[in-house]
mmCIF file of C-alpha atoms in Angstrom:
data_model
loop_
_atom_site.group_PDB
_atom_site.id
_atom_site.type_symbol
_atom_site.label_atom_id
_atom_site.label_comp_id
_atom_site.label_asym_id
_atom_site.label_seq_id
_atom_site.Cartn_x
_atom_site.Cartn_y
_atom_site.Cartn_z
ATOM 1 C CA LEU A 1 13.594 -4.551 5.438
ATOM 2 C CA THR A 2 16.737 -3.231 7.075
ATOM 3 C CA THR A 3 17.226 -3.336 10.828
ATOM 4 C CA VAL A 4 19.484 -0.259 10.968
ATOM 5 C CA PRO A 5 17.520 2.299 13.045
ATOM 6 C CA ASP A 6 18.932 5.385 11.285
ATOM 7 C CA VAL A 7 17.958 4.010 7.874
ATOM 8 C CA ILE A 8 14.478 3.059 9.068
ATOM 9 C CA ARG A 9 13.911 6.511 10.629
ATOM 10 C CA ALA A 10 15.081 8.273 7.440
ATOM 11 C CA ALA A 11 12.936 6.090 5.181
ATOM 12 C CA VAL A 12 9.806 6.469 7.311
ATOM 13 C CA THR A 13 10.313 10.232 7.539
ATOM 14 C CA CYS A 14 10.664 10.425 3.756
ATOM 15 C CA ILE A 15 7.482 8.391 3.218
ATOM 16 C CA GLY A 16 5.551 10.598 5.637
ATOM 17 C CA ARG A 17 6.750 13.776 3.962
ATOM 18 C CA LEU A 18 5.890 12.452 0.502
ATOM 19 C CA ALA A 19 2.374 11.646 1.655
ATOM 20 C CA GLY A 20 1.641 14.878 3.528
ATOM 21 C CA GLY A 21 -1.309 16.487 1.769
ATOM 22 C CA SER A 22 -0.816 14.640 -1.530
ATOM 23 C CA LEU A 23 -3.646 12.429 -2.726
ATOM 24 C CA ALA A 24 -1.555 11.056 -5.604
ATOM 25 C CA CYS A 25 1.438 10.151 -3.432
ATOM 26 C CA SER A 26 -0.749 8.704 -0.679
ATOM 27 C CA ASP A 27 -2.719 6.594 -3.146
ATOM 28 C CA GLU A 28 0.498 5.339 -4.737
ATOM 29 C CA LEU A 29 2.018 4.456 -1.357
ATOM 30 C CA ALA A 30 -1.137 2.547 -0.435
ATOM 31 C CA GLN A 31 -1.205 0.719 -3.782
ATOM 32 C CA GLN A 32 2.477 -0.222 -3.490
ATOM 33 C CA GLY A 33 1.954 -1.853 -0.081
ATOM 34 C CA ALA A 34 3.530 0.726 2.233
ATOM 35 C CA LEU A 35 0.739 0.551 4.804
ATOM 36 C CA PRO A 36 1.338 -2.987 6.155
ATOM 37 C CA THR A 37 5.058 -2.272 6.509
ATOM 38 C CA LEU A 38 4.423 1.000 8.339
ATOM 39 C CA CYS A 39 1.882 -0.732 10.581
ATOM 40 C CA SER A 40 4.421 -3.413 11.448
ATOM 41 C CA LEU A 41 6.810 -0.690 12.587
ATOM 42 C CA LEU A 42 4.329 0.370 15.262
ATOM 43 C CA TRP A 43 4.576 -2.824 17.269
ATOM 44 C CA ASP A 44 7.483 -4.971 16.015
ATOM 45 C CA LYS A 45 9.819 -5.020 19.016
ATOM 46 C CA GLN A 46 12.544 -6.787 17.014
ATOM 47 C CA LEU A 47 12.683 -3.935 14.491
ATOM 48 C CA LEU A 48 12.128 -1.174 17.018
ATOM 49 C CA GLY A 49 14.527 -2.303 19.705
ATOM 50 C CA ASN A 50 14.625 0.645 22.118
ATOM 51 C CA ASP A 51 13.907 3.218 19.398
ATOM 52 C CA ALA A 52 10.421 4.599 20.075
ATOM 53 C CA MET A 53 11.018 7.341 17.485
ATOM 54 C CA ILE A 54 10.559 4.795 14.678
ATOM 55 C CA ALA A 55 7.059 3.940 15.904
ATOM 56 C CA GLU A 56 6.168 7.629 16.290
ATOM 57 C CA LEU A 57 7.393 8.435 12.781
ATOM 58 C CA ALA A 58 5.551 5.422 11.346
ATOM 59 C CA ALA A 59 2.326 6.506 13.061
ATOM 60 C CA LEU A 60 2.687 10.045 11.725
ATOM 61 C CA ALA A 61 3.430 8.746 8.214
ATOM 62 C CA LEU A 62 0.337 6.540 8.401
ATOM 63 C CA ALA A 63 -1.734 9.493 9.636
ATOM 64 C CA ASN A 64 -0.510 11.648 6.731
ATOM 65 C CA ILE A 65 -1.272 8.912 4.209
ATOM 66 C CA ALA A 66 -4.691 8.077 5.664
ATOM 67 C CA SER A 67 -5.739 11.716 5.963
ATOM 68 C CA SER A 68 -4.740 12.404 2.358
ATOM 69 C CA SER A 69 -6.268 9.316 0.724
ATOM 70 C CA PRO A 70 -9.697 7.760 1.232
ATOM 71 C CA VAL A 71 -8.346 4.582 -0.391
ATOM 72 C CA ALA A 72 -5.530 4.356 2.165
ATOM 73 C CA PHE A 73 -7.884 5.101 5.047
ATOM 74 C CA ALA A 74 -10.221 2.327 3.887
ATOM 75 C CA GLN A 75 -7.274 -0.109 3.786
ATOM 76 C CA LEU A 76 -6.336 0.796 7.351
ATOM 77 C CA GLU A 77 -9.933 0.728 8.544
ATOM 78 C CA GLY A 78 -10.289 -2.812 7.184
ATOM 79 C CA ARG A 79 -7.463 -4.133 9.375
ATOM 80 C CA SER A 80 -8.372 -6.282 12.363
ATOM 81 C CA ASP A 81 -6.117 -4.119 14.565
ATOM 82 C CA PHE A 82 -7.749 -0.847 13.476
ATOM 83 C CA PRO A 83 -9.027 0.138 16.952
ATOM 84 C CA ALA A 84 -5.471 0.055 18.339
ATOM 85 C CA LEU A 85 -4.082 1.549 15.132
ATOM 86 C CA ARG A 86 -6.503 4.477 15.330
ATOM 87 C CA LEU A 87 -5.198 5.282 18.838
ATOM 88 C CA GLU A 88 -1.604 5.240 17.541
ATOM 89 C CA LEU A 89 -2.525 7.627 14.714
ATOM 90 C CA LEU A 90 -4.343 10.008 17.042
ATOM 91 C CA GLY A 91 -1.427 9.908 19.470
ATOM 92 C CA ALA A 92 1.038 10.737 16.699
ATOM 93 C CA LEU A 93 -1.085 13.643 15.527
ATOM 94 C CA GLY A 94 -1.356 14.921 19.104
ATOM 95 C CA LEU A 95 2.422 14.796 19.570
ATOM 96 C CA ALA A 96 3.025 16.528 16.252
ATOM 97 C CA ALA A 97 0.444 19.234 16.967
ATOM 98 C CA GLY A 98 1.850 19.803 20.451
ATOM 99 C CA SER A 99 5.379 20.068 19.085
ATOM 100 C CA ARG A 100 4.252 22.501 16.424
ATOM 101 C CA LEU A 101 2.250 24.595 18.878
ATOM 102 C CA ALA A 102 5.229 24.806 21.229
ATOM 103 C CA ASN A 103 7.140 26.585 18.460
ATOM 104 C CA GLU A 104 4.325 28.996 17.517
ATOM 105 C CA GLU A 105 3.952 32.574 18.613
ATOM 106 C CA PRO A 106 1.188 32.939 21.201
ATOM 107 C CA GLY A 107 -2.164 33.460 19.465
ATOM 108 C CA SER A 108 -0.889 32.434 16.032
ATOM 109 C CA MET A 109 -3.235 29.736 14.782
ATOM 110 C CA SER A 110 -3.449 30.912 11.158
ATOM 111 C CA ASP A 111 -1.348 27.976 9.900
ATOM 112 C CA TYR A 112 -4.063 25.533 10.868
ATOM 113 C CA VAL A 113 -6.646 26.984 8.481
ATOM 114 C CA GLY A 114 -6.715 25.013 5.256
ATOM 115 C CA GLY A 115 -5.670 21.630 6.586
ATOM 116 C CA LYS A 116 -1.935 21.814 5.968
ATOM 117 C CA PRO A 117 -0.166 18.572 6.898
ATOM 118 C CA LEU A 118 1.796 18.557 10.125
ATOM 119 C CA GLU A 119 5.535 18.706 9.610
ATOM 120 C CA TYR A 120 8.064 16.346 11.080
ATOM 121 C CA ALA A 121 10.163 17.783 13.886
#
């Protein structure tokens, strides 16, 4: 794993976008072992340094994967740190929804019908 923040941010963003709404991609990411690495990015101070964006992007990627794949969600749910992990995922979704809503026209909630994945800012 690289320790270059720009590379980590780009990779995590790519993983999250691949997973968004895709059962096949989310299942493949879970089967290939992406979840433990993404989880480590939430709390590993050595990798994160002062870059909180990496943790936010990792949480959003995990949320996209878990919401698209029951297999991935079960893997996350089986972790001993799942209670804390669940809070990170909910926080990431809240930030993403708030960011998206801030850019919406007042009264325009039609995008939320159908469960489209939240986009990265």
